[in-house]
Short mmCIF file of N, CA and C in Angstrom, two decimals:
data_model
loop_
_atom_site.label_atom_id
_atom_site.label_comp_id
_atom_site.label_asym_id
_atom_site.label_seq_id
_atom_site.Cartn_x
_atom_site.Cartn_y
_atom_site.Cartn_z
N MET Z 474 0.83 -1.19 0.00
CA MET Z 474 0.01 0.00 0.00
C MET Z 474 0.88 1.24 0.01
N VAL Z 475 0.56 2.18 -0.85
CA VAL Z 475 1.31 3.44 -0.98
C VAL Z 475 0.61 4.51 -0.16
N ILE Z 476 1.41 5.20 0.66
CA ILE Z 476 0.88 6.28 1.48
C ILE Z 476 1.68 7.54 1.19
N LEU Z 477 0.96 8.63 0.94
CA LEU Z 477 1.59 9.95 0.78
C LEU Z 477 1.11 10.82 1.92
N LYS Z 478 2.05 11.39 2.68
CA LYS Z 478 1.66 12.26 3.79
C LYS Z 478 2.77 13.25 4.07
N PRO Z 479 2.42 14.34 4.78
CA PRO Z 479 3.41 15.37 5.08
C PRO Z 479 4.57 14.83 5.88
N VAL Z 480 5.73 15.40 5.63
CA VAL Z 480 6.95 15.06 6.35
C VAL Z 480 6.97 15.86 7.65
N ASN Z 481 7.62 15.32 8.68
CA ASN Z 481 7.86 16.06 9.90
C ASN Z 481 9.37 16.05 10.19
N ASN Z 482 9.76 16.77 11.25
CA ASN Z 482 11.19 16.89 11.55
C ASN Z 482 11.89 15.55 11.73
N SER Z 483 11.18 14.55 12.24
CA SER Z 483 11.80 13.26 12.48
C SER Z 483 12.10 12.52 11.19
N ASP Z 484 11.51 12.97 10.08
CA ASP Z 484 11.77 12.37 8.76
C ASP Z 484 12.99 12.98 8.05
N ALA Z 485 13.47 14.09 8.56
CA ALA Z 485 14.48 14.87 7.84
C ALA Z 485 15.75 14.07 7.56
N LEU Z 486 16.18 13.25 8.50
CA LEU Z 486 17.41 12.48 8.30
C LEU Z 486 17.24 11.50 7.14
N LEU Z 487 16.07 10.85 7.06
CA LEU Z 487 15.83 9.91 5.96
C LEU Z 487 15.80 10.63 4.61
N LEU Z 488 15.21 11.83 4.58
CA LEU Z 488 15.22 12.61 3.35
C LEU Z 488 16.64 13.01 2.98
N PHE Z 489 17.41 13.41 3.97
CA PHE Z 489 18.79 13.80 3.74
C PHE Z 489 19.60 12.65 3.16
N LEU Z 490 19.43 11.47 3.70
CA LEU Z 490 20.17 10.29 3.19
C LEU Z 490 19.75 9.97 1.77
N LEU Z 491 18.47 10.14 1.45
CA LEU Z 491 18.00 9.91 0.08
C LEU Z 491 18.57 10.98 -0.86
N GLU Z 492 18.63 12.22 -0.37
CA GLU Z 492 19.25 13.30 -1.16
C GLU Z 492 20.68 12.95 -1.53
N GLN Z 493 21.46 12.48 -0.54
CA GLN Z 493 22.86 12.13 -0.80
C GLN Z 493 22.98 10.98 -1.79
N GLU Z 494 22.07 10.00 -1.68
CA GLU Z 494 22.09 8.87 -2.59
C GLU Z 494 21.78 9.28 -4.03
N ASN Z 495 20.72 10.06 -4.19
CA ASN Z 495 20.25 10.39 -5.55
C ASN Z 495 20.97 11.59 -6.15
N TYR Z 496 21.50 12.49 -5.35
CA TYR Z 496 22.13 13.71 -5.86
C TYR Z 496 23.49 13.90 -5.16
N PRO Z 497 24.44 13.02 -5.40
CA PRO Z 497 25.71 13.07 -4.64
C PRO Z 497 26.49 14.38 -4.77
N HIS Z 498 26.28 15.11 -5.86
CA HIS Z 498 27.02 16.36 -6.06
C HIS Z 498 26.14 17.60 -5.87
N ASN Z 499 24.86 17.40 -5.61
CA ASN Z 499 23.96 18.55 -5.55
C ASN Z 499 22.77 18.27 -4.63
N TYR Z 500 23.04 17.85 -3.41
CA TYR Z 500 21.95 17.50 -2.50
C TYR Z 500 21.65 18.63 -1.54
N TYR Z 501 20.41 18.64 -1.03
CA TYR Z 501 20.03 19.62 -0.03
C TYR Z 501 20.69 19.26 1.30
N LYS Z 502 21.22 20.24 1.95
CA LYS Z 502 21.81 20.02 3.29
C LYS Z 502 20.70 19.70 4.28
N TYR Z 503 21.06 19.02 5.34
CA TYR Z 503 20.10 18.64 6.38
C TYR Z 503 19.39 19.86 6.92
N ARG Z 504 20.13 20.90 7.26
CA ARG Z 504 19.54 22.11 7.83
C ARG Z 504 18.56 22.76 6.84
N ASN Z 505 18.85 22.69 5.53
CA ASN Z 505 17.92 23.24 4.54
C ASN Z 505 16.63 22.45 4.50
N LEU Z 506 16.73 21.13 4.60
CA LEU Z 506 15.53 20.31 4.65
C LEU Z 506 14.68 20.64 5.87
N ILE Z 507 15.30 20.78 7.02
CA ILE Z 507 14.57 21.15 8.25
C ILE Z 507 13.88 22.49 8.06
N GLN Z 508 14.57 23.46 7.46
CA GLN Z 508 13.98 24.77 7.26
C GLN Z 508 12.77 24.68 6.33
N MET Z 509 12.86 23.89 5.26
CA MET Z 509 11.71 23.74 4.34
C MET Z 509 10.54 23.03 5.01
N ILE Z 510 10.85 22.00 5.79
CA ILE Z 510 9.80 21.25 6.48
C ILE Z 510 9.02 22.16 7.40
N ASN Z 511 9.67 23.12 8.01
CA ASN Z 511 9.05 24.01 9.00
C ASN Z 511 8.59 25.35 8.45
N ASN Z 512 8.72 25.55 7.14
CA ASN Z 512 8.32 26.80 6.51
C ASN Z 512 6.99 26.57 5.80
N THR Z 513 6.01 27.41 6.11
CA THR Z 513 4.66 27.23 5.54
C THR Z 513 4.61 27.49 4.04
N ASN Z 514 5.65 28.07 3.47
CA ASN Z 514 5.70 28.27 2.02
C ASN Z 514 6.07 27.01 1.27
N TYR Z 515 6.42 25.94 2.00
CA TYR Z 515 6.80 24.67 1.37
C TYR Z 515 5.85 23.58 1.79
N LEU Z 516 5.56 22.68 0.86
CA LEU Z 516 4.84 21.44 1.17
C LEU Z 516 5.82 20.32 0.90
N VAL Z 517 6.14 19.56 1.93
CA VAL Z 517 7.11 18.46 1.82
C VAL Z 517 6.34 17.18 2.19
N TYR Z 518 6.22 16.28 1.22
CA TYR Z 518 5.47 15.04 1.40
C TYR Z 518 6.35 13.84 1.15
N LYS Z 519 6.12 12.77 1.89
CA LYS Z 519 6.87 11.54 1.71
C LYS Z 519 5.98 10.46 1.13
N LEU Z 520 6.60 9.57 0.38
CA LEU Z 520 5.95 8.41 -0.21
C LEU Z 520 6.43 7.20 0.61
N ILE Z 521 5.49 6.56 1.27
CA ILE Z 521 5.79 5.42 2.13
C ILE Z 521 5.18 4.15 1.51
N VAL Z 522 6.00 3.12 1.41
CA VAL Z 522 5.53 1.81 0.96
C VAL Z 522 6.10 0.77 1.94
N LYS Z 523 5.20 -0.06 2.48
CA LYS Z 523 5.63 -1.10 3.45
C LYS Z 523 6.42 -0.47 4.60
N ASN Z 524 5.95 0.66 5.09
CA ASN Z 524 6.57 1.39 6.20
C ASN Z 524 7.98 1.89 5.91
N ASN Z 525 8.36 1.98 4.65
CA ASN Z 525 9.67 2.48 4.27
C ASN Z 525 9.54 3.69 3.36
N LEU Z 526 10.47 4.65 3.50
CA LEU Z 526 10.50 5.81 2.64
C LEU Z 526 10.99 5.39 1.26
N TYR Z 527 10.15 5.61 0.25
CA TYR Z 527 10.53 5.30 -1.14
C TYR Z 527 10.83 6.58 -1.93
N GLY Z 528 10.28 7.71 -1.49
CA GLY Z 528 10.50 8.96 -2.20
C GLY Z 528 9.84 10.12 -1.48
N TYR Z 529 9.98 11.28 -2.09
CA TYR Z 529 9.33 12.47 -1.53
C TYR Z 529 9.29 13.57 -2.58
N PHE Z 530 8.47 14.58 -2.29
CA PHE Z 530 8.45 15.76 -3.14
C PHE Z 530 8.42 17.00 -2.28
N ILE Z 531 8.91 18.10 -2.89
CA ILE Z 531 8.88 19.42 -2.24
C ILE Z 531 8.25 20.40 -3.22
N LEU Z 532 7.19 21.04 -2.79
CA LEU Z 532 6.54 22.13 -3.54
C LEU Z 532 6.79 23.43 -2.81
N MET Z 533 7.12 24.48 -3.55
CA MET Z 533 7.26 25.81 -2.96
C MET Z 533 6.10 26.66 -3.44
N HIS Z 534 5.41 27.24 -2.48
CA HIS Z 534 4.27 28.11 -2.77
C HIS Z 534 4.73 29.47 -3.23
N SER Z 535 4.16 29.98 -4.30
CA SER Z 535 4.51 31.31 -4.82
C SER Z 535 3.22 31.96 -5.35
N GLY Z 536 2.56 32.72 -4.50
CA GLY Z 536 1.27 33.30 -4.88
C GLY Z 536 0.26 32.19 -5.11
N ASP Z 537 -0.37 32.18 -6.28
CA ASP Z 537 -1.35 31.15 -6.64
C ASP Z 537 -0.68 29.95 -7.32
N ASP Z 538 0.63 29.97 -7.44
CA ASP Z 538 1.37 28.94 -8.16
C ASP Z 538 2.22 28.13 -7.20
N PHE Z 539 2.72 27.03 -7.73
CA PHE Z 539 3.72 26.20 -7.03
C PHE Z 539 4.90 26.03 -7.93
N GLU Z 540 6.07 25.82 -7.30
CA GLU Z 540 7.23 25.33 -8.03
C GLU Z 540 7.56 23.97 -7.43
N LEU Z 541 7.62 22.97 -8.29
CA LEU Z 541 8.03 21.64 -7.85
C LEU Z 541 9.54 21.64 -7.83
N ILE Z 542 10.11 21.73 -6.64
CA ILE Z 542 11.56 21.84 -6.56
C ILE Z 542 12.24 20.51 -6.34
N ARG Z 543 11.49 19.48 -5.99
CA ARG Z 543 12.08 18.14 -5.88
C ARG Z 543 10.96 17.10 -5.98
N LEU Z 544 11.18 16.10 -6.79
CA LEU Z 544 10.35 14.91 -6.84
C LEU Z 544 11.35 13.79 -7.07
N THR Z 545 11.52 12.95 -6.06
CA THR Z 545 12.57 11.93 -6.15
C THR Z 545 12.15 10.61 -5.55
N VAL Z 546 12.65 9.55 -6.14
CA VAL Z 546 12.37 8.19 -5.69
C VAL Z 546 13.73 7.50 -5.52
N LYS Z 547 13.83 6.68 -4.46
CA LYS Z 547 15.07 5.92 -4.26
C LYS Z 547 15.42 5.16 -5.54
N LYS Z 548 16.71 5.15 -5.84
CA LYS Z 548 17.16 4.56 -7.11
C LYS Z 548 16.69 3.12 -7.28
N ARG Z 549 16.71 2.33 -6.25
CA ARG Z 549 16.31 0.92 -6.41
C ARG Z 549 14.80 0.76 -6.66
N HIS Z 550 14.05 1.86 -6.54
CA HIS Z 550 12.61 1.81 -6.79
C HIS Z 550 12.21 2.62 -8.03
N HIS Z 551 13.21 3.00 -8.83
CA HIS Z 551 12.92 3.70 -10.09
C HIS Z 551 12.15 2.79 -11.02
N HIS Z 552 11.41 3.39 -11.94
CA HIS Z 552 10.67 2.68 -13.01
C HIS Z 552 9.62 1.72 -12.42
N GLN Z 553 9.03 2.09 -11.27
CA GLN Z 553 7.95 1.29 -10.67
C GLN Z 553 6.71 2.16 -10.44
N SER Z 554 6.63 3.29 -11.13
CA SER Z 554 5.49 4.22 -11.13
C SER Z 554 5.35 5.07 -9.85
N TYR Z 555 6.30 5.05 -8.97
CA TYR Z 555 6.18 5.86 -7.75
C TYR Z 555 6.28 7.35 -8.04
N GLY Z 556 7.13 7.75 -8.97
CA GLY Z 556 7.19 9.15 -9.37
C GLY Z 556 5.87 9.60 -9.97
N GLN Z 557 5.29 8.75 -10.81
CA GLN Z 557 3.99 9.06 -11.42
C GLN Z 557 2.92 9.19 -10.36
N GLN Z 558 2.94 8.33 -9.36
CA GLN Z 558 1.93 8.42 -8.29
C GLN Z 558 2.07 9.73 -7.51
N MET Z 559 3.29 10.12 -7.24
CA MET Z 559 3.48 11.39 -6.53
C MET Z 559 3.02 12.58 -7.39
N LEU Z 560 3.34 12.54 -8.69
CA LEU Z 560 2.95 13.63 -9.55
C LEU Z 560 1.44 13.72 -9.68
N LYS Z 561 0.76 12.61 -9.82
CA LYS Z 561 -0.70 12.61 -9.87
C LYS Z 561 -1.29 13.18 -8.58
N TYR Z 562 -0.70 12.84 -7.47
CA TYR Z 562 -1.16 13.37 -6.19
C TYR Z 562 -1.03 14.90 -6.16
N ILE Z 563 0.11 15.38 -6.59
CA ILE Z 563 0.35 16.83 -6.62
C ILE Z 563 -0.71 17.51 -7.51
N LEU Z 564 -0.95 16.96 -8.68
CA LEU Z 564 -1.86 17.62 -9.63
C LEU Z 564 -3.30 17.61 -9.15
N THR Z 565 -3.68 16.65 -8.28
CA THR Z 565 -5.09 16.50 -7.90
C THR Z 565 -5.39 16.91 -6.46
N HIS Z 566 -4.42 17.13 -5.62
CA HIS Z 566 -4.71 17.36 -4.19
C HIS Z 566 -4.41 18.77 -3.69
N PHE Z 567 -3.93 19.64 -4.53
CA PHE Z 567 -3.59 20.98 -4.08
C PHE Z 567 -4.29 22.01 -4.95
N SER Z 568 -4.45 23.22 -4.40
CA SER Z 568 -5.07 24.32 -5.13
C SER Z 568 -3.99 25.23 -5.68
N TYR Z 569 -4.04 25.48 -6.99
CA TYR Z 569 -3.01 26.27 -7.64
C TYR Z 569 -3.50 26.72 -9.03
N GLN Z 570 -2.83 27.70 -9.61
CA GLN Z 570 -3.08 28.11 -10.98
C GLN Z 570 -2.14 27.38 -11.92
N GLN Z 571 -0.85 27.39 -11.56
CA GLN Z 571 0.19 26.76 -12.39
C GLN Z 571 1.20 26.09 -11.49
N ILE Z 572 1.87 25.10 -12.04
CA ILE Z 572 3.03 24.47 -11.38
C ILE Z 572 4.20 24.59 -12.35
N PHE Z 573 5.30 25.12 -11.83
CA PHE Z 573 6.53 25.25 -12.61
C PHE Z 573 7.55 24.26 -12.09
N LEU Z 574 8.48 23.86 -12.97
CA LEU Z 574 9.59 23.03 -12.54
C LEU Z 574 10.72 23.18 -13.54
N GLU Z 575 11.92 22.80 -13.11
CA GLU Z 575 13.07 22.74 -14.01
C GLU Z 575 13.52 21.30 -14.08
N VAL Z 576 13.94 20.87 -15.27
CA VAL Z 576 14.39 19.50 -15.47
C VAL Z 576 15.64 19.54 -16.37
N ASN Z 577 16.60 18.68 -16.06
CA ASN Z 577 17.81 18.59 -16.85
C ASN Z 577 17.48 18.14 -18.28
N GLU Z 578 18.14 18.76 -19.26
CA GLU Z 578 17.87 18.43 -20.67
C GLU Z 578 18.16 16.97 -20.99
N HIS Z 579 19.01 16.32 -20.18
CA HIS Z 579 19.37 14.91 -20.44
C HIS Z 579 18.51 13.93 -19.63
N ASN Z 580 17.65 14.44 -18.75
CA ASN Z 580 16.79 13.56 -17.94
C ASN Z 580 15.51 13.28 -18.69
N LEU Z 581 15.64 12.40 -19.69
CA LEU Z 581 14.53 12.11 -20.59
C LEU Z 581 13.37 11.40 -19.88
N VAL Z 582 13.68 10.56 -18.89
CA VAL Z 582 12.62 9.84 -18.16
C VAL Z 582 11.74 10.86 -17.44
N ALA Z 583 12.34 11.82 -16.74
CA ALA Z 583 11.54 12.84 -16.05
C ALA Z 583 10.77 13.69 -17.03
N GLN Z 584 11.41 14.08 -18.13
CA GLN Z 584 10.70 14.87 -19.12
C GLN Z 584 9.47 14.15 -19.64
N GLN Z 585 9.63 12.88 -19.93
CA GLN Z 585 8.50 12.10 -20.47
C GLN Z 585 7.38 12.01 -19.43
N LEU Z 586 7.74 11.85 -18.16
CA LEU Z 586 6.74 11.80 -17.10
C LEU Z 586 5.96 13.10 -17.05
N TYR Z 587 6.65 14.23 -17.06
CA TYR Z 587 5.97 15.52 -16.97
C TYR Z 587 5.14 15.80 -18.21
N LEU Z 588 5.69 15.53 -19.37
CA LEU Z 588 4.93 15.75 -20.62
C LEU Z 588 3.68 14.89 -20.68
N LYS Z 589 3.80 13.65 -20.25
CA LYS Z 589 2.66 12.72 -20.23
C LYS Z 589 1.49 13.25 -19.37
N HIS Z 590 1.84 14.02 -18.34
CA HIS Z 590 0.83 14.52 -17.42
C HIS Z 590 0.45 15.98 -17.68
N GLY Z 591 0.80 16.49 -18.85
CA GLY Z 591 0.30 17.80 -19.26
C GLY Z 591 1.23 18.98 -19.07
N PHE Z 592 2.43 18.75 -18.62
CA PHE Z 592 3.41 19.85 -18.54
C PHE Z 592 3.90 20.17 -19.94
N LYS Z 593 4.27 21.43 -20.14
CA LYS Z 593 4.82 21.92 -21.40
C LYS Z 593 6.18 22.54 -21.15
N ILE Z 594 7.10 22.33 -22.08
CA ILE Z 594 8.38 23.02 -22.00
C ILE Z 594 8.18 24.44 -22.52
N ILE Z 595 8.55 25.44 -21.69
CA ILE Z 595 8.32 26.81 -22.14
C ILE Z 595 9.62 27.53 -22.51
N ARG Z 596 10.76 27.03 -22.00
CA ARG Z 596 12.03 27.61 -22.45
C ARG Z 596 13.20 26.76 -21.96
N THR Z 597 14.33 26.98 -22.61
CA THR Z 597 15.59 26.35 -22.22
C THR Z 597 16.33 27.32 -21.32
N ILE Z 598 16.91 26.80 -20.25
CA ILE Z 598 17.73 27.61 -19.33
C ILE Z 598 19.17 27.17 -19.52
N ALA Z 599 19.96 28.02 -20.14
CA ALA Z 599 21.36 27.70 -20.42
C ALA Z 599 22.15 27.45 -19.15
N GLN Z 600 22.89 26.38 -19.12
CA GLN Z 600 23.80 26.01 -18.04
C GLN Z 600 23.14 26.04 -16.67
N TYR Z 601 21.89 25.63 -16.59
CA TYR Z 601 21.16 25.62 -15.30
C TYR Z 601 21.74 24.56 -14.35
N TYR Z 602 22.21 23.48 -14.95
CA TYR Z 602 22.81 22.40 -14.16
C TYR Z 602 24.30 22.34 -14.43
N GLY Z 603 25.00 23.38 -14.02
CA GLY Z 603 26.44 23.48 -14.29
C GLY Z 603 26.67 23.66 -15.78
N ALA Z 604 27.29 22.69 -16.41
CA ALA Z 604 27.57 22.77 -17.86
C ALA Z 604 26.37 22.33 -18.70
N GLU Z 605 25.35 21.80 -18.04
CA GLU Z 605 24.19 21.27 -18.79
C GLU Z 605 23.00 22.21 -18.71
N ASN Z 606 22.23 22.22 -19.77
CA ASN Z 606 21.03 23.07 -19.82
C ASN Z 606 19.88 22.40 -19.06
N GLY Z 607 18.90 23.24 -18.74
CA GLY Z 607 17.68 22.76 -18.15
C GLY Z 607 16.50 23.26 -18.95
N TYR Z 608 15.36 22.65 -18.75
CA TYR Z 608 14.12 23.12 -19.36
C TYR Z 608 13.20 23.63 -18.25
N LEU Z 609 12.59 24.77 -18.48
CA LEU Z 609 11.56 25.26 -17.60
C LEU Z 609 10.24 24.70 -18.14
N MET Z 610 9.49 24.04 -17.27
CA MET Z 610 8.23 23.44 -17.69
C MET Z 610 7.09 24.02 -16.84
N VAL Z 611 5.88 24.00 -17.39
CA VAL Z 611 4.73 24.53 -16.67
C VAL Z 611 3.53 23.63 -16.89
N TYR Z 612 2.69 23.54 -15.88
CA TYR Z 612 1.42 22.84 -15.95
C TYR Z 612 0.34 23.86 -15.57
N HIS Z 613 -0.65 24.02 -16.42
CA HIS Z 613 -1.77 24.94 -16.14
C HIS Z 613 -2.94 24.14 -15.63
N HIS Z 614 -3.48 24.57 -14.50
CA HIS Z 614 -4.61 23.88 -13.88
C HIS Z 614 -5.91 24.22 -14.56
#
């Protein structure tokens, strides 16, 4: 059974360890995760399967819009639809006008997921990921 629910401070270490695993060169620091968890401008939710953390997402509130700043699944659970389940939850459970996100130009799996669910690429961001470009994507509610 898949459960999506808000993160609390006691979850921060697990999120931090997942950050280090999935983003070894560009992970959120533990203190930054704690700050986001406790800031009302952020929605931080965890994906739990069999009482284990499989993934999480972070939305940042900006007026009537959101920015999806992180949607991640543990590497050993990739390609099992958990990212899709989190994205569907985001699109159907929150009130917003638009959702923005940035994705690496080489992350074709993520791009396909977002495009499949109605996101559109609106521009290329040069060198957003160091030497690599990113795409700014938007979903209109």
